[in-house]
PDB file of C-alpha atoms in Angstrom:
ATOM      1  CA  MET A  10       6.297 -37.132  -8.123  1.00 94.00           C
ATOM      2  CA  ASN A  11       3.014 -35.343  -8.357  1.00 96.00           C
ATOM      3  CA  LEU A  12       2.753 -31.974  -6.755  1.00 96.00           C
ATOM      4  CA  THR A  13       0.188 -29.204  -7.205  1.00 97.00           C
ATOM      5  CA  VAL A  14       1.972 -26.249  -7.529  1.00 97.00           C
ATOM      6  CA  ASN A  15       0.096 -22.810  -7.498  1.00 96.00           C
ATOM      7  CA  GLY A  16      -3.098 -24.510  -8.131  1.00 96.00           C
ATOM      8  CA  GLU A  17      -1.716 -26.777 -11.261  1.00 95.00           C
ATOM      9  CA  PRO A  18      -1.185 -30.275 -10.702  1.00 96.00           C
ATOM     10  CA  ARG A  19       2.137 -31.377 -12.254  1.00 95.00           C
ATOM     11  CA  ALA A  20       4.508 -34.249 -12.430  1.00 96.00           C
ATOM     12  CA  PHE A  21       8.208 -33.770 -11.474  1.00 95.00           C
ATOM     13  CA  PRO A  22      11.047 -36.015 -11.021  1.00 95.00           C
ATOM     14  CA  PRO A  23      11.825 -37.344  -7.504  1.00 94.00           C
ATOM     15  CA  LEU A  24      12.610 -34.028  -5.262  1.00 94.00           C
ATOM     16  CA  VAL A  25      14.079 -34.386  -1.954  1.00 92.00           C
ATOM     17  CA  HIS A  26      13.144 -31.092  -0.780  1.00 95.00           C
ATOM     18  CA  LEU A  27      11.736 -27.681  -1.253  1.00 97.00           C
ATOM     19  CA  ALA A  28      15.058 -26.113  -2.351  1.00 97.00           C
ATOM     20  CA  ALA A  29      15.110 -28.943  -5.059  1.00 97.00           C
ATOM     21  CA  LEU A  30      11.658 -27.819  -6.297  1.00 97.00           C
ATOM     22  CA  VAL A  31      12.510 -24.023  -6.564  1.00 96.00           C
ATOM     23  CA  SER A  32      15.844 -24.751  -8.446  1.00 95.00           C
ATOM     24  CA  GLU A  33      13.761 -27.477 -10.674  1.00 95.00           C
ATOM     25  CA  LEU A  34      11.113 -24.101 -11.318  1.00 95.00           C
ATOM     26  CA  GLY A  35      14.096 -21.899 -12.319  1.00 93.00           C
ATOM     27  CA  LEU A  36      13.263 -19.572  -9.363  1.00 93.00           C
ATOM     28  CA  ASP A  37      15.129 -17.349  -7.032  1.00 91.00           C
ATOM     29  CA  GLY A  38      14.431 -18.527  -3.755  1.00 91.00           C
ATOM     30  CA  ARG A  39      15.322 -15.199  -2.271  1.00 90.00           C
ATOM     31  CA  LYS A  40      12.631 -13.361  -3.996  1.00 91.00           C
ATOM     32  CA  VAL A  41       9.697 -15.637  -3.151  1.00 94.00           C
ATOM     33  CA  ALA A  42       7.762 -16.883  -0.287  1.00 96.00           C
ATOM     34  CA  ILE A  43       6.007 -20.407  -0.282  1.00 97.00           C
ATOM     35  CA  GLU A  44       3.615 -22.214   1.411  1.00 97.00           C
ATOM     36  CA  ARG A  45       3.450 -26.326   1.662  1.00 97.00           C
ATOM     37  CA  ASN A  46       0.065 -27.473   2.496  1.00 97.00           C
ATOM     38  CA  LEU A  47      -1.101 -24.021   3.659  1.00 95.00           C
ATOM     39  CA  GLU A  48       1.640 -23.670   6.081  1.00 95.00           C
ATOM     40  CA  ILE A  49       4.663 -21.079   5.434  1.00 96.00           C
ATOM     41  CA  VAL A  50       8.008 -22.461   5.070  1.00 96.00           C
ATOM     42  CA  PRO A  51      10.684 -20.182   6.354  1.00 94.00           C
ATOM     43  CA  ARG A  52      13.173 -19.552   3.723  1.00 93.00           C
ATOM     44  CA  SER A  53      15.833 -21.102   5.786  1.00 93.00           C
ATOM     45  CA  ALA A  54      14.096 -24.380   5.860  1.00 96.00           C
ATOM     46  CA  TYR A  55      13.721 -25.011   2.131  1.00 96.00           C
ATOM     47  CA  GLY A  56      16.712 -27.250   2.034  1.00 95.00           C
ATOM     48  CA  LYS A  57      15.387 -29.539   4.935  1.00 96.00           C
ATOM     49  CA  THR A  58      11.656 -29.366   4.189  1.00 96.00           C
ATOM     50  CA  ARG A  59      11.002 -32.893   2.444  1.00 96.00           C
ATOM     51  CA  LEU A  60       8.244 -33.111  -0.177  1.00 96.00           C
ATOM     52  CA  CYS A  61       5.474 -35.929  -0.247  1.00 96.00           C
ATOM     53  CA  ASP A  62       3.413 -37.100  -3.167  1.00 95.00           C
ATOM     54  CA  GLY A  63       0.386 -34.931  -3.444  1.00 96.00           C
ATOM     55  CA  ASP A  64       1.633 -31.791  -1.798  1.00 97.00           C
ATOM     56  CA  ARG A  65      -0.049 -28.715  -2.289  1.00 97.00           C
ATOM     57  CA  ILE A  66       2.832 -25.715  -2.798  1.00 97.00           C
ATOM     58  CA  GLU A  67       2.023 -22.166  -3.437  1.00 97.00           C
ATOM     59  CA  ILE A  68       4.962 -19.803  -4.535  1.00 97.00           C
ATOM     60  CA  VAL A  69       4.132 -16.204  -4.407  1.00 96.00           C
ATOM     61  CA  HIS A  70       6.089 -13.147  -4.668  1.00 94.00           C
ATOM     62  CA  PHE A  71       5.719  -9.138  -4.994  1.00 95.00           C
ATOM     63  CA  ILE A  72       4.063  -7.459  -7.875  1.00 94.00           C
ATOM     64  CA  GLY A  73       2.794  -4.315  -8.605  1.00 94.00           C
ATOM     65  CA  GLY A  74      -0.169  -2.898  -6.723  1.00 94.00           C
ATOM     66  CA  GLY A  75      -1.949   0.006  -5.163  1.00 92.00           C
TER      67      GLY A  75
ATOM     68  CA  MET B  22      16.349  28.901   1.468  1.00 52.00           C
ATOM     69  CA  ASP B  23      14.740  32.478   2.847  1.00 60.00           C
ATOM     70  CA  GLY B  24      17.072  32.305   5.944  1.00 60.00           C
ATOM     71  CA  SER B  25      14.123  31.283   8.406  1.00 62.00           C
ATOM     72  CA  VAL B  26      14.479  28.205  10.387  1.00 60.00           C
ATOM     73  CA  HIS B  27      12.261  25.194   9.809  1.00 66.00           C
ATOM     74  CA  THR B  28      12.296  22.333  11.896  1.00 73.00           C
ATOM     75  CA  GLU B  29      11.915  19.192   9.524  1.00 88.00           C
ATOM     76  CA  ASP B  30       8.623  18.120   8.977  1.00 94.00           C
ATOM     77  CA  THR B  31       8.237  14.543   9.423  1.00 97.00           C
ATOM     78  CA  TRP B  32       5.909  12.190  10.239  1.00 97.00           C
ATOM     79  CA  SER B  33       5.752   8.771  11.858  1.00 97.00           C
ATOM     80  CA  VAL B  34       3.944   5.544  11.663  1.00 97.00           C
ATOM     81  CA  ALA B  35       4.582   2.443  13.653  1.00 94.00           C
ATOM     82  CA  GLY B  36       7.629   3.795  14.908  1.00 94.00           C
ATOM     83  CA  ARG B  37       9.242   4.447  11.611  1.00 95.00           C
ATOM     84  CA  THR B  38       9.728   8.011  10.431  1.00 97.00           C
ATOM     85  CA  PHE B  39       9.380   9.795   6.804  1.00 97.00           C
ATOM     86  CA  THR B  40       9.793  12.946   5.313  1.00 97.00           C
ATOM     87  CA  SER B  41       7.795  12.414   2.067  1.00 98.00           C
ATOM     88  CA  ARG B  42       4.091  12.273   2.569  1.00 98.00           C
ATOM     89  CA  LEU B  43       3.457  10.580  -0.541  1.00 98.00           C
ATOM     90  CA  ILE B  44       3.086   7.028  -0.834  1.00 98.00           C
ATOM     91  CA  VAL B  45       2.467   5.550  -4.085  1.00 97.00           C
ATOM     92  CA  GLY B  46       1.256   2.404  -5.867  1.00 96.00           C
ATOM     93  CA  THR B  47       3.202   0.046  -8.147  1.00 96.00           C
ATOM     94  CA  GLY B  48       0.320  -1.028 -10.201  1.00 94.00           C
ATOM     95  CA  LYS B  49      -0.909  -0.291 -13.530  1.00 94.00           C
ATOM     96  CA  TYR B  50       2.368   1.108 -15.135  1.00 95.00           C
ATOM     97  CA  LYS B  51       3.704   0.179 -18.595  1.00 95.00           C
ATOM     98  CA  ASP B  52       6.507  -1.671 -17.143  1.00 94.00           C
ATOM     99  CA  TYR B  53       8.583  -1.767 -13.847  1.00 94.00           C
ATOM    100  CA  ALA B  54      11.231   0.596 -15.417  1.00 95.00           C
ATOM    101  CA  GLN B  55       8.502   3.193 -15.702  1.00 96.00           C
ATOM    102  CA  ASN B  56       7.184   2.280 -12.143  1.00 95.00           C
ATOM    103  CA  ALA B  57      10.350   2.940 -10.820  1.00 96.00           C
ATOM    104  CA  ALA B  58      10.979   6.335 -12.294  1.00 97.00           C
ATOM    105  CA  ALA B  59       7.563   7.425 -11.197  1.00 97.00           C
ATOM    106  CA  ALA B  60       8.092   6.561  -7.765  1.00 97.00           C
ATOM    107  CA  GLU B  61      11.583   8.377  -8.020  1.00 97.00           C
ATOM    108  CA  ALA B  62       9.860  11.265  -9.146  1.00 98.00           C
ATOM    109  CA  ALA B  63       7.203  11.463  -6.589  1.00 98.00           C
ATOM    110  CA  GLY B  64      10.063  11.374  -4.002  1.00 98.00           C
ATOM    111  CA  ALA B  65       8.175   8.524  -2.322  1.00 98.00           C
ATOM    112  CA  GLU B  66       9.814   6.770   0.441  1.00 97.00           C
ATOM    113  CA  ILE B  67       6.950   3.999   0.837  1.00 97.00           C
ATOM    114  CA  VAL B  68       5.611   2.040  -2.244  1.00 97.00           C
ATOM    115  CA  THR B  69       2.412  -0.219  -1.838  1.00 97.00           C
ATOM    116  CA  VAL B  70       2.933  -3.746  -3.362  1.00 96.00           C
ATOM    117  CA  ALA B  71       0.812  -6.822  -3.969  1.00 96.00           C
ATOM    118  CA  LEU B  72       1.440 -10.319  -3.269  1.00 95.00           C
ATOM    119  CA  ARG B  73       0.380 -12.860  -6.089  1.00 95.00           C
ATOM    120  CA  ARG B  74       1.424 -16.443  -7.559  1.00 96.00           C
ATOM    121  CA  VAL B  75       4.734 -16.553  -9.290  1.00 94.00           C
ATOM    122  CA  ASN B  76       4.088 -17.331 -12.949  1.00 91.00           C
ATOM    123  CA  LEU B  77       5.575 -20.608 -13.271  1.00 90.00           C
ATOM    124  CA  SER B  78       5.380 -20.906 -17.180  1.00 89.00           C
ATOM    125  CA  ASP B  79       7.927 -17.909 -17.385  1.00 87.00           C
ATOM    126  CA  PRO B  80      10.160 -17.502 -14.579  1.00 81.00           C
ATOM    127  CA  SER B  81      12.405 -15.212 -16.397  1.00 83.00           C
ATOM    128  CA  GLN B  82       9.810 -12.454 -16.426  1.00 87.00           C
ATOM    129  CA  PRO B  83      10.774  -9.192 -15.100  1.00 90.00           C
ATOM    130  CA  MET B  84      10.242  -8.744 -11.256  1.00 91.00           C
ATOM    131  CA  LEU B  85       9.223  -5.983  -9.295  1.00 93.00           C
ATOM    132  CA  VAL B  86      11.956  -6.068  -6.666  1.00 93.00           C
ATOM    133  CA  ASP B  87      14.684  -5.810  -9.636  1.00 93.00           C
ATOM    134  CA  TYR B  88      13.276  -2.369 -10.355  1.00 95.00           C
ATOM    135  CA  VAL B  89      11.652  -1.018  -7.432  1.00 95.00           C
ATOM    136  CA  LYS B  90      14.109  -1.991  -4.988  1.00 93.00           C
ATOM    137  CA  PRO B  91      13.281  -2.989  -1.262  1.00 92.00           C
ATOM    138  CA  ASP B  92      16.658  -1.246  -0.138  1.00 92.00           C
ATOM    139  CA  ARG B  93      15.348   2.259  -1.705  1.00 94.00           C
ATOM    140  CA  PHE B  94      11.932   1.997  -0.683  1.00 95.00           C
ATOM    141  CA  THR B  95       9.694   0.884   2.331  1.00 95.00           C
ATOM    142  CA  PHE B  96       7.767  -1.905   0.904  1.00 95.00           C
ATOM    143  CA  LEU B  97       3.938  -1.502   2.307  1.00 96.00           C
ATOM    144  CA  PRO B  98       2.499  -5.101   1.201  1.00 97.00           C
ATOM    145  CA  ASN B  99      -1.466  -4.792   0.730  1.00 96.00           C
ATOM    146  CA  THR B 100      -4.217  -7.331   0.555  1.00 96.00           C
ATOM    147  CA  ALA B 101      -5.742  -6.275  -2.401  1.00 94.00           C
ATOM    148  CA  GLY B 102      -8.253  -9.060  -3.457  1.00 92.00           C
ATOM    149  CA  CYS B 103      -8.939 -10.308  -0.239  1.00 94.00           C
ATOM    150  CA  PHE B 104     -12.513 -10.330   0.809  1.00 94.00           C
ATOM    151  CA  THR B 105     -12.016 -11.975   4.313  1.00 94.00           C
ATOM    152  CA  GLY B 106      -9.855 -11.596   7.513  1.00 93.00           C
ATOM    153  CA  GLU B 107      -8.522 -15.125   6.919  1.00 94.00           C
ATOM    154  CA  GLU B 108      -7.381 -14.138   3.349  1.00 95.00           C
ATOM    155  CA  ALA B 109      -5.720 -11.137   4.426  1.00 96.00           C
ATOM    156  CA  VAL B 110      -3.919 -12.772   7.297  1.00 95.00           C
ATOM    157  CA  ARG B 111      -2.680 -15.689   4.796  1.00 96.00           C
ATOM    158  CA  THR B 112      -1.530 -13.103   2.529  1.00 96.00           C
ATOM    159  CA  LEU B 113       0.239 -10.738   4.823  1.00 96.00           C
ATOM    160  CA  ARG B 114       2.017 -13.757   6.634  1.00 95.00           C
ATOM    161  CA  LEU B 115       3.237 -14.848   2.984  1.00 95.00           C
ATOM    162  CA  ALA B 116       4.479 -11.133   2.431  1.00 95.00           C
ATOM    163  CA  ARG B 117       6.268 -11.232   5.787  1.00 94.00           C
ATOM    164  CA  GLU B 118       7.976 -14.112   5.102  1.00 92.00           C
ATOM    165  CA  ALA B 119       8.942 -12.741   1.358  1.00 90.00           C
ATOM    166  CA  GLY B 120      10.280  -9.787   2.845  1.00 84.00           C
ATOM    167  CA  GLY B 121      10.354  -9.632   6.301  1.00 71.00           C
ATOM    168  CA  TRP B 122       7.858  -6.734   6.674  1.00 80.00           C
ATOM    169  CA  ASP B 123       5.429  -6.220   9.600  1.00 92.00           C
ATOM    170  CA  LEU B 124       4.282  -2.649   8.374  1.00 95.00           C
ATOM    171  CA  VAL B 125       1.310  -3.865   6.014  1.00 97.00           C
ATOM    172  CA  LYS B 126      -1.551  -2.196   4.450  1.00 97.00           C
ATOM    173  CA  LEU B 127      -5.163  -3.916   4.784  1.00 98.00           C
ATOM    174  CA  GLU B 128      -7.844  -3.654   2.779  1.00 97.00           C
ATOM    175  CA  VAL B 129     -10.723  -6.031   2.639  1.00 97.00           C
ATOM    176  CA  LEU B 130     -13.331  -5.443  -0.103  1.00 94.00           C
ATOM    177  CA  SER B 131     -17.041  -5.694  -0.171  1.00 94.00           C
ATOM    178  CA  ASN B 132     -17.386  -6.249  -3.823  1.00 90.00           C
ATOM    179  CA  THR B 133     -15.625  -5.975  -7.006  1.00 91.00           C
ATOM    180  CA  LYS B 134     -17.669  -3.111  -8.731  1.00 92.00           C
ATOM    181  CA  HIS B 135     -17.182  -0.078  -6.186  1.00 93.00           C
ATOM    182  CA  LEU B 136     -14.210  -1.736  -4.523  1.00 93.00           C
ATOM    183  CA  LEU B 137     -15.350   0.206  -1.267  1.00 94.00           C
ATOM    184  CA  PRO B 138     -14.158  -1.622   2.117  1.00 96.00           C
ATOM    185  CA  ASP B 139     -16.178  -4.207   3.940  1.00 97.00           C
ATOM    186  CA  MET B 140     -15.987  -2.391   7.323  1.00 97.00           C
ATOM    187  CA  GLU B 141     -17.043  -5.195   9.554  1.00 97.00           C
ATOM    188  CA  GLU B 142     -14.763  -7.697   8.063  1.00 97.00           C
ATOM    189  CA  THR B 143     -11.830  -4.971   7.935  1.00 97.00           C
ATOM    190  CA  LEU B 144     -12.329  -4.518  11.752  1.00 98.00           C
ATOM    191  CA  ARG B 145     -12.256  -8.446  12.266  1.00 97.00           C
ATOM    192  CA  ALA B 146      -9.123  -8.652   9.847  1.00 97.00           C
ATOM    193  CA  LEU B 147      -7.182  -5.999  11.929  1.00 97.00           C
ATOM    194  CA  LYS B 148      -7.700  -7.529  15.178  1.00 97.00           C
ATOM    195  CA  LEU B 149      -6.312 -10.867  13.516  1.00 96.00           C
ATOM    196  CA  LEU B 150      -3.365  -9.214  12.146  1.00 96.00           C
ATOM    197  CA  ILE B 151      -2.427  -7.327  15.269  1.00 97.00           C
ATOM    198  CA  ALA B 152      -2.838 -10.541  17.183  1.00 96.00           C
ATOM    199  CA  ASP B 153      -0.225 -11.899  14.794  1.00 95.00           C
ATOM    200  CA  GLY B 154       2.225  -9.329  15.457  1.00 95.00           C
ATOM    201  CA  PHE B 155       1.741  -7.036  12.369  1.00 97.00           C
ATOM    202  CA  GLN B 156       1.421  -3.060  12.380  1.00 97.00           C
ATOM    203  CA  VAL B 157      -1.491  -2.350  10.152  1.00 98.00           C
ATOM    204  CA  MET B 158      -2.160   0.692   8.099  1.00 98.00           C
ATOM    205  CA  VAL B 159      -5.901   0.054   7.368  1.00 98.00           C
ATOM    206  CA  TYR B 160      -7.803   1.318   4.176  1.00 98.00           C
ATOM    207  CA  CYS B 161     -11.420   2.276   5.322  1.00 98.00           C
ATOM    208  CA  SER B 162     -14.589   4.175   4.545  1.00 97.00           C
ATOM    209  CA  ASP B 163     -14.694   7.511   5.323  1.00 97.00           C
ATOM    210  CA  ASP B 164     -16.982   6.910   8.301  1.00 98.00           C
ATOM    211  CA  PRO B 165     -15.920   8.536  11.527  1.00 98.00           C
ATOM    212  CA  VAL B 166     -17.133   5.898  13.606  1.00 98.00           C
ATOM    213  CA  TYR B 167     -15.439   3.071  11.795  1.00 98.00           C
ATOM    214  CA  ALA B 168     -12.296   4.891  11.973  1.00 98.00           C
ATOM    215  CA  LEU B 169     -12.540   5.207  15.741  1.00 98.00           C
ATOM    216  CA  LYS B 170     -13.118   1.661  16.173  1.00 98.00           C
ATOM    217  CA  LEU B 171     -10.316   0.836  13.879  1.00 98.00           C
ATOM    218  CA  GLU B 172      -7.982   3.300  16.153  1.00 98.00           C
ATOM    219  CA  GLU B 173      -9.183   1.668  19.278  1.00 98.00           C
ATOM    220  CA  ALA B 174      -8.438  -1.883  17.849  1.00 98.00           C
ATOM    221  CA  GLY B 175      -4.697  -0.609  17.349  1.00 98.00           C
ATOM    222  CA  ALA B 176      -4.491   0.262  13.799  1.00 98.00           C
ATOM    223  CA  ALA B 177      -1.082   2.123  13.019  1.00 98.00           C
ATOM    224  CA  ALA B 178      -2.773   4.381  10.561  1.00 98.00           C
ATOM    225  CA  ILE B 179      -6.322   5.155   9.322  1.00 98.00           C
ATOM    226  CA  MET B 180      -6.518   5.381   5.539  1.00 98.00           C
ATOM    227  CA  PRO B 181      -9.927   6.533   4.477  1.00 98.00           C
ATOM    228  CA  ALA B 182     -10.860   6.467   0.542  1.00 97.00           C
ATOM    229  CA  ALA B 183     -11.404   9.820  -0.809  1.00 97.00           C
ATOM    230  CA  ALA B 184     -13.641   7.981  -3.613  1.00 97.00           C
ATOM    231  CA  PRO B 185     -13.662   4.464  -5.082  1.00 96.00           C
ATOM    232  CA  ILE B 186     -10.085   2.912  -5.824  1.00 95.00           C
ATOM    233  CA  GLY B 187      -9.271   4.000  -9.257  1.00 95.00           C
ATOM    234  CA  SER B 188     -12.373   6.379  -9.455  1.00 97.00           C
ATOM    235  CA  GLY B 189     -10.205   9.390  -9.817  1.00 97.00           C
ATOM    236  CA  ARG B 190     -13.047  11.510  -8.386  1.00 98.00           C
ATOM    237  CA  GLY B 191     -11.234  13.382  -5.469  1.00 97.00           C
ATOM    238  CA  ILE B 192     -12.513  13.668  -1.933  1.00 97.00           C
ATOM    239  CA  GLN B 193     -16.449  13.075  -1.652  1.00 97.00           C
ATOM    240  CA  ASN B 194     -16.759  13.921   1.892  1.00 97.00           C
ATOM    241  CA  PHE B 195     -14.857  16.755   3.326  1.00 97.00           C
ATOM    242  CA  LEU B 196     -16.855  16.819   6.299  1.00 98.00           C
ATOM    243  CA  ASN B 197     -16.240  13.115   7.371  1.00 98.00           C
ATOM    244  CA  LEU B 198     -12.724  13.267   6.464  1.00 98.00           C
ATOM    245  CA  GLY B 199     -12.347  16.294   8.908  1.00 98.00           C
ATOM    246  CA  LEU B 200     -13.891  14.558  11.706  1.00 98.00           C
ATOM    247  CA  ILE B 201     -11.694  11.535  10.964  1.00 98.00           C
ATOM    248  CA  ILE B 202      -8.585  13.862  11.123  1.00 98.00           C
ATOM    249  CA  GLU B 203      -9.886  15.539  14.312  1.00 98.00           C
ATOM    250  CA  GLN B 204     -10.338  12.591  16.333  1.00 98.00           C
ATOM    251  CA  SER B 205      -7.404  10.497  15.159  1.00 98.00           C
ATOM    252  CA  LYS B 206      -4.374  10.105  17.179  1.00 98.00           C
ATOM    253  CA  VAL B 207      -2.632   7.726  14.642  1.00 98.00           C
ATOM    254  CA  PRO B 208      -1.631   9.208  11.282  1.00 98.00           C
ATOM    255  CA  VAL B 209      -4.669   9.686   8.634  1.00 98.00           C
ATOM    256  CA  LEU B 210      -3.852   9.118   5.079  1.00 98.00           C
ATOM    257  CA  VAL B 211      -6.437   9.680   2.074  1.00 98.00           C
ATOM    258  CA  ASP B 212      -5.958   6.439   0.101  1.00 96.00           C
ATOM    259  CA  ALA B 213      -7.755   5.893  -3.083  1.00 95.00           C
ATOM    260  CA  GLY B 214      -9.775   8.202  -5.267  1.00 97.00           C
ATOM    261  CA  VAL B 215      -7.062  10.844  -6.022  1.00 97.00           C
ATOM    262  CA  GLY B 216      -7.501  11.856  -9.589  1.00 98.00           C
ATOM    263  CA  THR B 217      -5.007  14.920  -9.951  1.00 98.00           C
ATOM    264  CA  ALA B 218      -2.751  17.351  -8.003  1.00 98.00           C
ATOM    265  CA  SER B 219      -5.337  19.531  -6.558  1.00 98.00           C
ATOM    266  CA  ASP B 220      -7.035  16.448  -4.993  1.00 98.00           C
ATOM    267  CA  ALA B 221      -3.891  15.789  -3.361  1.00 98.00           C
ATOM    268  CA  VAL B 222      -3.370  19.539  -2.265  1.00 98.00           C
ATOM    269  CA  LEU B 223      -6.961  19.632  -0.695  1.00 98.00           C
ATOM    270  CA  ALA B 224      -6.375  16.376   1.379  1.00 98.00           C
ATOM    271  CA  MET B 225      -3.075  17.770   2.796  1.00 98.00           C
ATOM    272  CA  GLU B 226      -4.875  21.070   3.415  1.00 98.00           C
ATOM    273  CA  ALA B 227      -7.397  19.244   5.228  1.00 98.00           C
ATOM    274  CA  GLY B 228      -4.909  18.192   7.471  1.00 98.00           C
ATOM    275  CA  CYS B 229      -4.152  14.633   6.384  1.00 98.00           C
ATOM    276  CA  ASP B 230      -0.390  13.382   7.279  1.00 98.00           C
ATOM    277  CA  ALA B 231      -0.174  11.875   3.908  1.00 98.00           C
ATOM    278  CA  VAL B 232      -1.520  10.817   0.886  1.00 98.00           C
ATOM    279  CA  LEU B 233      -1.652   7.364  -1.053  1.00 98.00           C
ATOM    280  CA  MET B 234      -2.252   7.029  -4.472  1.00 97.00           C
ATOM    281  CA  ASN B 235      -1.806   4.788  -7.518  1.00 97.00           C
ATOM    282  CA  THR B 236      -3.914   5.205 -10.701  1.00 97.00           C
ATOM    283  CA  ALA B 237      -3.715   9.161 -10.591  1.00 98.00           C
ATOM    284  CA  ILE B 238      -0.113   8.725 -11.405  1.00 98.00           C
ATOM    285  CA  ALA B 239      -0.027   5.367 -13.436  1.00 97.00           C
ATOM    286  CA  GLU B 240      -2.894   6.395 -15.695  1.00 97.00           C
ATOM    287  CA  ALA B 241      -1.803  10.204 -16.368  1.00 97.00           C
ATOM    288  CA  ARG B 242      -0.706  10.722 -19.768  1.00 97.00           C
ATOM    289  CA  ASP B 243       3.032  11.171 -18.746  1.00 98.00           C
ATOM    290  CA  PRO B 244       2.935   9.127 -15.499  1.00 98.00           C
ATOM    291  CA  ILE B 245       6.583  10.604 -14.693  1.00 98.00           C
ATOM    292  CA  ARG B 246       5.538  14.124 -14.910  1.00 98.00           C
ATOM    293  CA  MET B 247       2.453  13.386 -12.947  1.00 98.00           C
ATOM    294  CA  ALA B 248       4.364  11.916 -10.207  1.00 98.00           C
ATOM    295  CA  GLY B 249       6.634  15.191 -10.005  1.00 98.00           C
ATOM    296  CA  ALA B 250       3.026  17.212  -9.724  1.00 98.00           C
ATOM    297  CA  MET B 251       1.929  14.771  -6.945  1.00 98.00           C
ATOM    298  CA  LYS B 252       5.137  15.296  -4.992  1.00 98.00           C
ATOM    299  CA  HIS B 253       4.685  19.301  -5.292  1.00 98.00           C
ATOM    300  CA  ALA B 254       0.929  18.874  -4.463  1.00 98.00           C
ATOM    301  CA  VAL B 255       1.542  17.074  -1.322  1.00 98.00           C
ATOM    302  CA  ILE B 256       4.211  19.595  -0.330  1.00 98.00           C
ATOM    303  CA  ALA B 257       2.138  22.661  -1.223  1.00 98.00           C
ATOM    304  CA  GLY B 258      -0.753  21.417   0.622  1.00 98.00           C
ATOM    305  CA  ARG B 259       1.078  20.417   3.754  1.00 98.00           C
ATOM    306  CA  GLU B 260       2.725  23.729   3.685  1.00 97.00           C
ATOM    307  CA  ALA B 261      -0.764  25.697   3.390  1.00 98.00           C
ATOM    308  CA  TYR B 262      -2.013  23.460   6.212  1.00 98.00           C
ATOM    309  CA  LEU B 263       0.808  24.447   8.594  1.00 97.00           C
ATOM    310  CA  SER B 264       0.819  28.177   7.363  1.00 97.00           C
ATOM    311  CA  GLY B 265      -2.868  28.769   8.443  1.00 96.00           C
ATOM    312  CA  ARG B 266      -4.797  30.071   5.475  1.00 96.00           C
ATOM    313  CA  MET B 267      -6.692  33.405   5.712  1.00 96.00           C
ATOM    314  CA  ALA B 268     -10.324  33.870   6.635  1.00 96.00           C
ATOM    315  CA  LYS B 269     -12.826  34.010   4.012  1.00 96.00           C
ATOM    316  CA  ARG B 270     -14.652  37.181   3.563  1.00 97.00           C
ATOM    317  CA  THR B 271     -18.079  37.827   2.058  1.00 97.00           C
ATOM    318  CA  TYR B 272     -16.985  40.879   0.199  1.00 97.00           C
ATOM    319  CA  GLY B 273     -13.589  42.180  -1.330  1.00 95.00           C
ATOM    320  CA  ASP B 274     -10.891  43.788   0.580  1.00 93.00           C
ATOM    321  CA  PRO B 275      -8.322  45.804  -1.223  1.00 93.00           C
ATOM    322  CA  SER B 276      -4.479  44.806  -1.179  1.00 94.00           C
ATOM    323  CA  SER B 277      -3.314  48.322  -1.971  1.00 95.00           C
ATOM    324  CA  PRO B 278      -3.874  51.019   0.730  1.00 92.00           C
ATOM    325  CA  LYS B 279      -6.906  53.241   0.395  1.00 89.00           C
ATOM    326  CA  ALA B 280      -4.820  56.092   1.922  1.00 93.00           C
ATOM    327  CA  GLY B 281      -2.752  58.523  -0.167  1.00 93.00           C
ATOM    328  CA  LEU B 282      -4.749  58.105  -3.596  1.00 92.00           C
ATOM    329  CA  ILE B 283      -3.879  61.032  -5.917  1.00 91.00           C
TER     330      ILE B 283
END
């Protein structure tokens, strides 16, 4: 399936939900925040948020800043 | 230490009470380990953090939260890089989801050269954030008129820039800073522009509740040592402020008695 993740269009194997994408990307879901099509997905909902072809996903985390 | 009794000197913002009056940033360090050591040496209880896209090409990169730990420091997510109220709201909603914090630092910049805040947009963003349930510490210009507007809109703290972010030039307008401190009922922090320890002392002597800095520590030759210097500077400035300094005189006044001279 095709998703745009952090602004980059990418092809993925079929992913049932957001939790599968987090795992596919090798990320720790406890340390990130995610938007799907500009809407924040609560961490507790990763396992039940279905992904559709063309979804735009933003995955962010804290970094150093002033 | 001298046997006299001091009540503990704390300050509060948005219902949270802190002992340290030095907030440090977490940007520009050599690595997160040095960053964590500097925050410890500064005695900081609050650290500012930024929110950015995860690097998907290397998910094994070190992460800030593994070094500067959210159970040790109160994270103050910022809106660095935002130029509109909507961008700030989007960023801080994500920050709230990433860590659950509602205490945030708002900064809405006007341009990428001097990094001074766009106060009209800052005020608009503040109102949006407050409507969304955030407690907002606001980076602002040293304009007492806008500072009052921010407070009236519900800012949790007023944080005027001493000088442009990362400029290290110290407090440029003591008169305005003094007016802001005098009029504000919420905490006032100098945020941005501190260059060295004496700048922090002067901010605290002027009556600020706390000081926020990043570059002055991170770009020192020895950041960890400078973090310690800043810790002492903030304490010294605060103690001097509470002590009430002597009056200035035009002429000298001998410290040794004039009577009894041989």
